[in-house]
Tab-separated table of N, CA and C in Angstrom:
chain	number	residue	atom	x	y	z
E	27	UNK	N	359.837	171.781	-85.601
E	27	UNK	CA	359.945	173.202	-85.292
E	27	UNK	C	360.481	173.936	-86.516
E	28	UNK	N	360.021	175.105	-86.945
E	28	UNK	CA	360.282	175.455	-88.369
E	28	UNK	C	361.413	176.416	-87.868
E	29	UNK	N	362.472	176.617	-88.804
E	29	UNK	CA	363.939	177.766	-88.360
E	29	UNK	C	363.201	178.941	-88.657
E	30	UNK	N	362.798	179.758	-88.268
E	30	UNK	CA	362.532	181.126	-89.102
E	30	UNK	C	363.371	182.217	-88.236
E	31	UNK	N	363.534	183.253	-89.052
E	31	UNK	CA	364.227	184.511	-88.852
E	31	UNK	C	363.418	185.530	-88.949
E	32	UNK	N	363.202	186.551	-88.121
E	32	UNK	CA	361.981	187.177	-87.840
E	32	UNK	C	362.922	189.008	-88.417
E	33	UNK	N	361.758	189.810	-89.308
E	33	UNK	CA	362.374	190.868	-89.395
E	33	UNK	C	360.934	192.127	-88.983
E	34	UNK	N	361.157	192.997	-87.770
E	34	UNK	CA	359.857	193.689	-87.712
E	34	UNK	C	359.660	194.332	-89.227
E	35	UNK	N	358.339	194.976	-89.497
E	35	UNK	CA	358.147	195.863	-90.271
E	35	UNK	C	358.736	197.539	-89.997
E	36	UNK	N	359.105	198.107	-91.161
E	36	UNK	CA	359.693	199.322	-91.439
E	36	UNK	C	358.822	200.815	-90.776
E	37	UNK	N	357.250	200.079	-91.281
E	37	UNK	CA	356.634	201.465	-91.128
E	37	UNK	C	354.751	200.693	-90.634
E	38	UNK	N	353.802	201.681	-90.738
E	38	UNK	CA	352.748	201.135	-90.394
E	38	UNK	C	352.081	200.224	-91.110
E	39	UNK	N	352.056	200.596	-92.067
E	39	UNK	CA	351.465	199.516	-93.021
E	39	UNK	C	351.816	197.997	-93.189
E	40	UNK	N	350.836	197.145	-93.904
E	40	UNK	CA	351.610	195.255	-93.610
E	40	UNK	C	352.763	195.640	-93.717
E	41	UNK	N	353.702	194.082	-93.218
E	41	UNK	CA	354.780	193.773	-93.956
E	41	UNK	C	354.964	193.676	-95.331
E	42	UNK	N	354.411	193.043	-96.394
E	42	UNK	CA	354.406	192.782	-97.868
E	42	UNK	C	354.772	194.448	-98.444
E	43	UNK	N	353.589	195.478	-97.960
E	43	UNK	CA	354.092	196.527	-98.218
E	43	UNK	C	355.266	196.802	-98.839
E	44	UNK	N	356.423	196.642	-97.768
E	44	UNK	CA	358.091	196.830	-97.293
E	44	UNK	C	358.625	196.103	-98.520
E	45	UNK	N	358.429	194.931	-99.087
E	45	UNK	CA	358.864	193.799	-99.538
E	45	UNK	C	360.423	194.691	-100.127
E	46	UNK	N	360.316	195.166	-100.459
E	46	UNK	CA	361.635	195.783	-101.787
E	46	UNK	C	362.399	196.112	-100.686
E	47	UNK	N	362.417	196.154	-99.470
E	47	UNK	CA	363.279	196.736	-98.224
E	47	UNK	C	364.129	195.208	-97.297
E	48	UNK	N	363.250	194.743	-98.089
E	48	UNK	CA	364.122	193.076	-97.078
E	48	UNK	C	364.815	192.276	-98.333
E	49	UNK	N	364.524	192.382	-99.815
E	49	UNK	CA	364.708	191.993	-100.701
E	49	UNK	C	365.319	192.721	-102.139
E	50	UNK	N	366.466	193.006	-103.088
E	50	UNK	CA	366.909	193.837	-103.557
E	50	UNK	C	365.804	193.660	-105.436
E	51	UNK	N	365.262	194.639	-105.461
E	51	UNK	CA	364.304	194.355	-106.936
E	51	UNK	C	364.846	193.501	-107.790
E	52	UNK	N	365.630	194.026	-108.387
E	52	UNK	CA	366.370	193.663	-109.102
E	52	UNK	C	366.660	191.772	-109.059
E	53	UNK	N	366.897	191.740	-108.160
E	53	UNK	CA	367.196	190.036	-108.046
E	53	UNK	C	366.037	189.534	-108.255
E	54	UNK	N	364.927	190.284	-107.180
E	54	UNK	CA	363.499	189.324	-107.678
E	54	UNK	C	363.147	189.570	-109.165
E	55	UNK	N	363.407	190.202	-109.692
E	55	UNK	CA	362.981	190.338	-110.975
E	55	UNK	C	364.222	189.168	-111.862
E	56	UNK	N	364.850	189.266	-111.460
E	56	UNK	CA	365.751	187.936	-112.157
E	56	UNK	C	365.536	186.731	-112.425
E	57	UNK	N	365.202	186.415	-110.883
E	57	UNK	CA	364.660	185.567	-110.285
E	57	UNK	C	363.383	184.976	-110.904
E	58	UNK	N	362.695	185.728	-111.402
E	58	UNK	CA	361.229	185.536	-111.593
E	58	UNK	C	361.398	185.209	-113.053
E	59	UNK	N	362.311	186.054	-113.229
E	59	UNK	CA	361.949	185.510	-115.717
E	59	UNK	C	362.894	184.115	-116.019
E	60	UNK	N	363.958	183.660	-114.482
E	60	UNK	CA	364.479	182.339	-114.583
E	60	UNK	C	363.809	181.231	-114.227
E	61	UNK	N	363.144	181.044	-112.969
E	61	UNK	CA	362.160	180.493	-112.257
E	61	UNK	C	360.323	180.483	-113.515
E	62	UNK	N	360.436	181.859	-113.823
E	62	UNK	CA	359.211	181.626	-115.124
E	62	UNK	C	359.683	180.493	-115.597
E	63	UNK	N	360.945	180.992	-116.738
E	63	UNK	CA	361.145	179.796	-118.051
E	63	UNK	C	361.516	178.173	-117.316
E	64	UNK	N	361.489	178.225	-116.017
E	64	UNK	CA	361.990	177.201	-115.622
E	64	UNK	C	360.938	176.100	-115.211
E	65	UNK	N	359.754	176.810	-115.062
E	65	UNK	CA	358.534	176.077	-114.280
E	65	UNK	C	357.840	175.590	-115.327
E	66	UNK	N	358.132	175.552	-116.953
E	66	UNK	CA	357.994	175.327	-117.788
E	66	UNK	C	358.581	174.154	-119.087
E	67	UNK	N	359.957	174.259	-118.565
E	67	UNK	CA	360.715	173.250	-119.125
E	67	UNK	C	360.873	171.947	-118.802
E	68	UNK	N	360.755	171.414	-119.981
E	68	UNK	CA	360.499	170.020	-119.828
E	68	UNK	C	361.885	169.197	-120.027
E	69	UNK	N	363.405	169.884	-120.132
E	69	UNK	CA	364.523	169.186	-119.743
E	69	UNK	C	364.882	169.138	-118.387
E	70	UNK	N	364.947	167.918	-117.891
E	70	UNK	CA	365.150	167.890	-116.303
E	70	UNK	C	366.869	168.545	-115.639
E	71	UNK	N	367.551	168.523	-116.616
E	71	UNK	CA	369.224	168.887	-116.635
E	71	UNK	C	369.118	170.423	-116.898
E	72	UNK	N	368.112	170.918	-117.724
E	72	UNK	CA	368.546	172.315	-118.078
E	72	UNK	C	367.738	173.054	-117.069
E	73	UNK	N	366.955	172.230	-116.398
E	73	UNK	CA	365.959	173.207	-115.171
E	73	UNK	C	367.323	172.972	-113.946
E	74	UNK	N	367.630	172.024	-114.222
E	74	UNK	CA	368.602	171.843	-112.457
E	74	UNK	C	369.582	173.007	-112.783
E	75	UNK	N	370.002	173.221	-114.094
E	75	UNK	CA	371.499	174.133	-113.863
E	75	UNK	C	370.580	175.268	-114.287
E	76	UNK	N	369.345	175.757	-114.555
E	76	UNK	CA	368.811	177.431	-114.498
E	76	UNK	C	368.716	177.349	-112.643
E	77	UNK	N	368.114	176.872	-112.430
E	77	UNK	CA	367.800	176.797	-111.021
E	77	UNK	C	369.250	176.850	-110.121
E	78	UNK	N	370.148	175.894	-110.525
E	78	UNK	CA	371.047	176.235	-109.565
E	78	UNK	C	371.821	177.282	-110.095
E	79	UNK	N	371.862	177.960	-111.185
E	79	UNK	CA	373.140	179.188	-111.262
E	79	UNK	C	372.549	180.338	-111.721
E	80	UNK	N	371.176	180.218	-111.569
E	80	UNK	CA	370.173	180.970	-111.954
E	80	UNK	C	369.753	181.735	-111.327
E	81	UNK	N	369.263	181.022	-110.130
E	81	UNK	CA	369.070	181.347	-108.813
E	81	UNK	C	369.351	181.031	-107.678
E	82	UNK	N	370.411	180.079	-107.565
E	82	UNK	CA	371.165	179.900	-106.371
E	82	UNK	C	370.766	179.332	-105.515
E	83	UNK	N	369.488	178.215	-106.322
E	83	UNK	CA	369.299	176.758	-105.502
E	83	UNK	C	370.627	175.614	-105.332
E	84	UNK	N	370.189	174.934	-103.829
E	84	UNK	CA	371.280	173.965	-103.878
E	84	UNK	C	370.621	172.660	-104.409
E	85	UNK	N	371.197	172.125	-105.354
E	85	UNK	CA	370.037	171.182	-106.200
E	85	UNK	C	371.100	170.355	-106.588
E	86	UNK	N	370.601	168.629	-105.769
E	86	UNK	CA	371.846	167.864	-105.965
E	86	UNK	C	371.678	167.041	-107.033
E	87	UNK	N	371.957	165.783	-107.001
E	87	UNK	CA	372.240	164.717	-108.436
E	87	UNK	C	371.115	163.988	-108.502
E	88	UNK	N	370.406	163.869	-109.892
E	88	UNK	CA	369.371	163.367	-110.678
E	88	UNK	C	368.132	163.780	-109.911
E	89	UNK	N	367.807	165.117	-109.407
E	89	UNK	CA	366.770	165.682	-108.742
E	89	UNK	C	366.059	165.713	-110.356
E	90	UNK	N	364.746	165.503	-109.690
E	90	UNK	CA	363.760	165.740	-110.993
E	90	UNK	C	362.878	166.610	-110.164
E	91	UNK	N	362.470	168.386	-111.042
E	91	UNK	CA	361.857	168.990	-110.655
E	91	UNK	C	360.191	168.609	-111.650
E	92	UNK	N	359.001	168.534	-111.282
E	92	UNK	CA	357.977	168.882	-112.136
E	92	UNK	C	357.541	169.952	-112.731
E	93	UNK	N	356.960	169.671	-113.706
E	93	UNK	CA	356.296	171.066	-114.945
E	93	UNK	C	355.906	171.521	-113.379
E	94	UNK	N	355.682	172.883	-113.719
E	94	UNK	CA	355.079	174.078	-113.041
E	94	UNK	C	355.353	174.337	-111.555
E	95	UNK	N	356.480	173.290	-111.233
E	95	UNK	CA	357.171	173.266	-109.974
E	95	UNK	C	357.260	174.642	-109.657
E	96	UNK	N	357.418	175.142	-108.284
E	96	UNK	CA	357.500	176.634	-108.201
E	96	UNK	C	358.315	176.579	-106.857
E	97	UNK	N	359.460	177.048	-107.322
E	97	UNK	CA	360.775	177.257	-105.872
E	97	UNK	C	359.754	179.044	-105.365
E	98	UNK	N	360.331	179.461	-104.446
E	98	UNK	CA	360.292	181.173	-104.176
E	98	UNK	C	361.091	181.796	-104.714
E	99	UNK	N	360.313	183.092	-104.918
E	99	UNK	CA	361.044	183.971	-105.934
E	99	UNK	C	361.936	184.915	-105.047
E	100	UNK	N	361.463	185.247	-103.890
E	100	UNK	CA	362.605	185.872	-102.983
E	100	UNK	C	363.663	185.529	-102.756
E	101	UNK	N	363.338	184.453	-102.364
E	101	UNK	CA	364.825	184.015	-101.649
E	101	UNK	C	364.826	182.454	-102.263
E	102	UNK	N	365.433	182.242	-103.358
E	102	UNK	CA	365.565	180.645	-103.831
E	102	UNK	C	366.693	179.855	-103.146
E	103	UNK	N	367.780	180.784	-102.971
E	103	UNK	CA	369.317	180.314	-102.523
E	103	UNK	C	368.726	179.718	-100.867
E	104	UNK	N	367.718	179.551	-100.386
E	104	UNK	CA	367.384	178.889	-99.292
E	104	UNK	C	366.927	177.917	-99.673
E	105	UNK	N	366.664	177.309	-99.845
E	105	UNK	CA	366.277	176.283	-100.754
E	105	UNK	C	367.149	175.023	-100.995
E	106	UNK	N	367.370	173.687	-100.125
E	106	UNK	CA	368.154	172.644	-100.553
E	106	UNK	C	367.150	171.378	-100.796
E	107	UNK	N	367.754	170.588	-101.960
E	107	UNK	CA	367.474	169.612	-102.440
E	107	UNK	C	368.510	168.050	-102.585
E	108	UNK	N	368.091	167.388	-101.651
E	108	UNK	CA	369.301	166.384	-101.959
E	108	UNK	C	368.807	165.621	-103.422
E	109	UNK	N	370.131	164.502	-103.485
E	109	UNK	CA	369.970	163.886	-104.675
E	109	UNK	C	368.508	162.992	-104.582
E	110	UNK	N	368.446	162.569	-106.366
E	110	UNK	CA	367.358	161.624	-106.102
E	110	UNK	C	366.094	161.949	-105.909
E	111	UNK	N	365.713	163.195	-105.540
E	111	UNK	CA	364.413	163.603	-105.092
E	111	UNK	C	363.276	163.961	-106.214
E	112	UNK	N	362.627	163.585	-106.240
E	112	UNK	CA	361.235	164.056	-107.191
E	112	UNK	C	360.295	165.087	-106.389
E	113	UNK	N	359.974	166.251	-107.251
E	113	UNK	CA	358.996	167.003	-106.961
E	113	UNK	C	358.313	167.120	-107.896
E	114	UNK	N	356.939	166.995	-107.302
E	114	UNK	CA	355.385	166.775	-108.532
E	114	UNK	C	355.276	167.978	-109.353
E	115	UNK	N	354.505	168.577	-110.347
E	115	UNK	CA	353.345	168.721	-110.571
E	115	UNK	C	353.108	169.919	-109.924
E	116	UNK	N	353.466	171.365	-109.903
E	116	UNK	CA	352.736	172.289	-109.262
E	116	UNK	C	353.344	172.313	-107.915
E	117	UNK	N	354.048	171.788	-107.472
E	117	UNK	CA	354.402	171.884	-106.076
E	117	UNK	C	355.074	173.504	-105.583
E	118	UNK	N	354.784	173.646	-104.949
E	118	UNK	CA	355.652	174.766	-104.046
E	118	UNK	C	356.260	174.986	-102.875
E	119	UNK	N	357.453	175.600	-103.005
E	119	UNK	CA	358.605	175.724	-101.925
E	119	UNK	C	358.961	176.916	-101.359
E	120	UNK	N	358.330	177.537	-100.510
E	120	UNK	CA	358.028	178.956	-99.832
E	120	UNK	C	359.585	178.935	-98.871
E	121	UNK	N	360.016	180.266	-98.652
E	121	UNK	CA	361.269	180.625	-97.690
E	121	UNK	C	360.984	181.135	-97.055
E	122	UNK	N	359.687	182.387	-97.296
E	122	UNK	CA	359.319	183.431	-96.824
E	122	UNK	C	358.169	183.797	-96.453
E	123	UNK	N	357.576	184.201	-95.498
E	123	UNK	CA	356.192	184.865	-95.236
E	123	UNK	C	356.052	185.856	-95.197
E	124	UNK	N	354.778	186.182	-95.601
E	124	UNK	CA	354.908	187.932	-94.810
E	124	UNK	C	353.433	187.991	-93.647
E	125	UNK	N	353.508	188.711	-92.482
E	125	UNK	CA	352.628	188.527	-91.727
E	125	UNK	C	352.048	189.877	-91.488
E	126	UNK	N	351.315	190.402	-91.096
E	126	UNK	CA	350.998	191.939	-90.606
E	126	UNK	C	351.941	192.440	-90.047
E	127	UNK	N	352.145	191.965	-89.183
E	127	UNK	CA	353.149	192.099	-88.025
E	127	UNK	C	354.722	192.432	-88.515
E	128	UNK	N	354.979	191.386	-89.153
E	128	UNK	CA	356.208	191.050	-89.528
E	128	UNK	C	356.407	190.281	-90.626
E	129	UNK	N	357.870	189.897	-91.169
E	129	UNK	CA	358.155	189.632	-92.239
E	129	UNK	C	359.243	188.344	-91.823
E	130	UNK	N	359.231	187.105	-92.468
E	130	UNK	CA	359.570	185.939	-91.881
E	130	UNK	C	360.360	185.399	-92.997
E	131	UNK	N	361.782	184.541	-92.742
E	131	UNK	CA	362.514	183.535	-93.510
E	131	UNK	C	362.768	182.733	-93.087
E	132	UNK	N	363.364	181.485	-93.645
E	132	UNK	CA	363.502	180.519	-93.026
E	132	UNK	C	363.825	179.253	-94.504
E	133	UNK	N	365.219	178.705	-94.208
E	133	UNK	CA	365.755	177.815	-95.027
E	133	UNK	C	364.561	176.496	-95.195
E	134	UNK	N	364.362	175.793	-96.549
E	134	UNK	CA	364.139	174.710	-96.718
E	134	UNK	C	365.162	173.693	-97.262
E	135	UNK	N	365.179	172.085	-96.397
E	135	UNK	CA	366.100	171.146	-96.554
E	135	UNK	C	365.141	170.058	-97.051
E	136	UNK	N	365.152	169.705	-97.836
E	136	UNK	CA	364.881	168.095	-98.823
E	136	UNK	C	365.885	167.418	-98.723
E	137	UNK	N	366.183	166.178	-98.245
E	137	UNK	CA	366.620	165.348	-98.366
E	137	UNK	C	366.734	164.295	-99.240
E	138	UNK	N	367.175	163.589	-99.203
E	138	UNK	CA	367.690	162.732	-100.754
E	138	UNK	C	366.578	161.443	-100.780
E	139	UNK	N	366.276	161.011	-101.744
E	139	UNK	CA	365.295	159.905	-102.080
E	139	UNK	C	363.830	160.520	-101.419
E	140	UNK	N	363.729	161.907	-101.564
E	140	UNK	CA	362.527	162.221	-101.201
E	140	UNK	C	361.374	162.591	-102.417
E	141	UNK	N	359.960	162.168	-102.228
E	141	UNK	CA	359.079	162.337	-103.458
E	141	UNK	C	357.896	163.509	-102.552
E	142	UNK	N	357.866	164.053	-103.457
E	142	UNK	CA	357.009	165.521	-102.985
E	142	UNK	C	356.118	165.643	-104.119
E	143	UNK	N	354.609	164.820	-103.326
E	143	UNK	CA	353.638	165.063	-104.788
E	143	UNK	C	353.229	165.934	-105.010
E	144	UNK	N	352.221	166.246	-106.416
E	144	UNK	CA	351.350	166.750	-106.767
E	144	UNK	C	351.237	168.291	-105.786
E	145	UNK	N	351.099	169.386	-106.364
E	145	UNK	CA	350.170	170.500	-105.796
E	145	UNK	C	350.669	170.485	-103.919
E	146	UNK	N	352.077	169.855	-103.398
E	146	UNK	CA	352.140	170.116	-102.458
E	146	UNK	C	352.438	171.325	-102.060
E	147	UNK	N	352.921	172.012	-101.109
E	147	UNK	CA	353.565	173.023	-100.353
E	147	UNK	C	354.264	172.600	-99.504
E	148	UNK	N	355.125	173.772	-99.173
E	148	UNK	CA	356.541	173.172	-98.226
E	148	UNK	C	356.703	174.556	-97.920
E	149	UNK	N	356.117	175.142	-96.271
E	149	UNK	CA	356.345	176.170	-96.086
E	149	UNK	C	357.598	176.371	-95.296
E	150	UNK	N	358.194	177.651	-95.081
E	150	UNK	CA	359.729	178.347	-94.880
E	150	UNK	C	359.951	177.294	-94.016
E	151	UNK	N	361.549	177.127	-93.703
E	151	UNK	CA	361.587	176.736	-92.393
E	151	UNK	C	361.268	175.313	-91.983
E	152	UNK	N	361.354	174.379	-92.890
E	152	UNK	CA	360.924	173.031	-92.205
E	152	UNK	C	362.145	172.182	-93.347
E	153	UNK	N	362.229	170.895	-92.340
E	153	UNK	CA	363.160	169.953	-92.869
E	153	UNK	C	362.384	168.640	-93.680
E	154	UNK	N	362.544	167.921	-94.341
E	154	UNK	CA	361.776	166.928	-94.982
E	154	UNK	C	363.622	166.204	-95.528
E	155	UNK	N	362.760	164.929	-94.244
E	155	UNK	CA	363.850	164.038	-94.048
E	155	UNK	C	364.030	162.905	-95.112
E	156	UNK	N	365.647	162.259	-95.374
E	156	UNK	CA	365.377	161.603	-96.480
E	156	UNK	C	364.568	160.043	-96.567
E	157	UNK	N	363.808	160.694	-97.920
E	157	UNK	CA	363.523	158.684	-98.187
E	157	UNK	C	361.669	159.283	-97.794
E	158	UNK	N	361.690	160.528	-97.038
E	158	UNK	CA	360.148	160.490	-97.258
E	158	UNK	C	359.227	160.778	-98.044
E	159	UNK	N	357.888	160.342	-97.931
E	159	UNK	CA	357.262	160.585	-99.219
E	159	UNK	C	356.135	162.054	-98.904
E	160	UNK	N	356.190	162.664	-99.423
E	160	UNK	CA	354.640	163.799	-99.198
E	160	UNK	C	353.547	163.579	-100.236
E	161	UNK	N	352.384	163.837	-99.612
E	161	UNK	CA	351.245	163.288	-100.814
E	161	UNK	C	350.663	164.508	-100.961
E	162	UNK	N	350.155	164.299	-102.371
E	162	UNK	CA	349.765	165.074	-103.462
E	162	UNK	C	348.947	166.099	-102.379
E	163	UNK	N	348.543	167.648	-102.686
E	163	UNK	CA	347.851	168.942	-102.081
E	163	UNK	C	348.674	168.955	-100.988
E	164	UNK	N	349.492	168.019	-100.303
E	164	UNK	CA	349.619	168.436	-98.662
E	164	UNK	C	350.356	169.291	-98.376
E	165	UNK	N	349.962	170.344	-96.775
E	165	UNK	CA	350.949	171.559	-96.480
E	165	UNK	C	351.664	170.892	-95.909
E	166	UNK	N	353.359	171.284	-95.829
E	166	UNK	CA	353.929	170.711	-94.621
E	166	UNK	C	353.884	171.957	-94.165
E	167	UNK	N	354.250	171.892	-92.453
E	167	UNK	CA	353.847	173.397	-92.290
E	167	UNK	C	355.089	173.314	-90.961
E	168	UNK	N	355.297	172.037	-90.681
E	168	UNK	CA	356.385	171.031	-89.556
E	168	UNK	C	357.604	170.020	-90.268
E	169	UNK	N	358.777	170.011	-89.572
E	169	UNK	CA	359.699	168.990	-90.198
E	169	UNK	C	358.527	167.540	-90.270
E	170	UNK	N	359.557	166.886	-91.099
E	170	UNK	CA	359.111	165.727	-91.216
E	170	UNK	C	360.418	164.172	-91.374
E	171	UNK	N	359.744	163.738	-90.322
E	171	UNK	CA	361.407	162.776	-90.342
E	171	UNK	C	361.320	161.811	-91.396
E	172	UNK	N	362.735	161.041	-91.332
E	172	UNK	CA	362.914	160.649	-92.353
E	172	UNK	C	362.445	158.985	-92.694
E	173	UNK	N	362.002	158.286	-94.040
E	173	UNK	CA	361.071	157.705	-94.248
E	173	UNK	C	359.493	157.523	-93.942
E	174	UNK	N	359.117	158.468	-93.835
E	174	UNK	CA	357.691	158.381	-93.506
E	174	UNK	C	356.660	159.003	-94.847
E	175	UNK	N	355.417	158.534	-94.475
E	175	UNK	CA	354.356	159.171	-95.528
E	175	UNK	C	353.580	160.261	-94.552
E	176	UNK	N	353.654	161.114	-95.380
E	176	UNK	CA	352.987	162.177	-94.515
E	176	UNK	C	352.003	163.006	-95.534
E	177	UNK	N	350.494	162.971	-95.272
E	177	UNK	CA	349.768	163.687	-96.198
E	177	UNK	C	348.733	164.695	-95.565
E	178	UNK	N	348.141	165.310	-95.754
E	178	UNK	CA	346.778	166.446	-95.567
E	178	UNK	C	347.789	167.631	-95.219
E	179	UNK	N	346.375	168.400	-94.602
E	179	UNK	CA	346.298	169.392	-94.398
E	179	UNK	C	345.707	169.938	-93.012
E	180	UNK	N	347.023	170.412	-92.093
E	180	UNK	CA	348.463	170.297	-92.159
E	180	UNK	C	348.728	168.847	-92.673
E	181	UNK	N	350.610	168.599	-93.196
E	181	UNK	CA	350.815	167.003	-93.410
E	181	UNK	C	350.835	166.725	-92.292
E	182	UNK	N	350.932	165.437	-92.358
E	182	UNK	CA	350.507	164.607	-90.407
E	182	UNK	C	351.242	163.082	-90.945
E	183	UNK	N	351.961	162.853	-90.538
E	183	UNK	CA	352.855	161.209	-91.184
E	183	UNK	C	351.706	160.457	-90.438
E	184	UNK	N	351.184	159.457	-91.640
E	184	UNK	CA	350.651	158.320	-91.188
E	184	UNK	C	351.299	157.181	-91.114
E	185	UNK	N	352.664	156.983	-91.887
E	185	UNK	CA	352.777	155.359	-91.451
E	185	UNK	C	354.966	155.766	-91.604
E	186	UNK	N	355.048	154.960	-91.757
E	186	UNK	CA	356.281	155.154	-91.615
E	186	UNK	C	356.805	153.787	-92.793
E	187	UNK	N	357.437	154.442	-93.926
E	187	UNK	CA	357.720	153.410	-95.176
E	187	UNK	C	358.306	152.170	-94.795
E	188	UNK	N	358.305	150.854	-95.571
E	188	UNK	CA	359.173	149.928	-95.255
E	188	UNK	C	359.921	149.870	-96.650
């Protein structure tokens, strides 16, 4: 079940519209030229401390983020990472949606000894338990408990690690 926090829209138009009304500019713009130089760097120590004091990820011990890794630019400080964890290659870590309707948040939790391949996604609001693995393109779109392989689209755990 994903946590989300639901905010209606302001006026008629989408939600995205609004965006600068649920979110202060200024931060996203911070946010974005730290998270830029960060999705780029190839020191694994100097991305963990831009990321965590940068933007106010919780990012624990010997996390290895990948080139072009991409946290959210709204809201990063939702965002936890236990130790140990590898993220691929392009991956992305969403907090936030925006819907017609409405405008959506919702914390992400990584757990420790977790590997998050390639080009995955990890939308708002879901837990990814420790020790599991996600495979390369897959959405999670649902928690996912802990030690299991879980891949496609949606992820769907097929086996459960030994």
């Amino acid at each position: 079940m994903r946590r989300l926090k639901e905010y209606p829209k302001p006026g008629p138009e989408n939600s995205m519209y609004y965006w600068r009304s649920y979110v202060n500019f200024f931060k996203v713009a911070k946010n974005f030229i730290f998270i830029s130089i960060g999705r780029y760097l190839p020191f694994l120590g100097l991305k963990r401390w831009l990321y965590r004091y940068g933007v106010g990820m919780k990012i624990g011990k010997n996390v290895s983020l990948g080139l072009m890794m991409m946290p959210d630019v709204l809201f990063p400080e939702l965002i936890e990472i236990g130790d140990n964890t590898i993220i691929g290659y392009n991956a992305t870590i969403l907090t936030h949606e925006f819907r017609v309707e409405s405008f959506k948040t919702g914390p992400v939790k990584i757990g420790r000894d977790v590997l998050i391949g390639a080009n995955a996604t990890i939308l708002a609001g879901v837990e990814i338990g420790d020790g599991a693995m996600i495979g390369a393109g897959a959405v999670v779109t649902k928690d996912i408990p802990p030690g299991v392989l879980a891949v496609g689209v949606p992820a769907r755990v097929v086996k459960k690690i030994e």
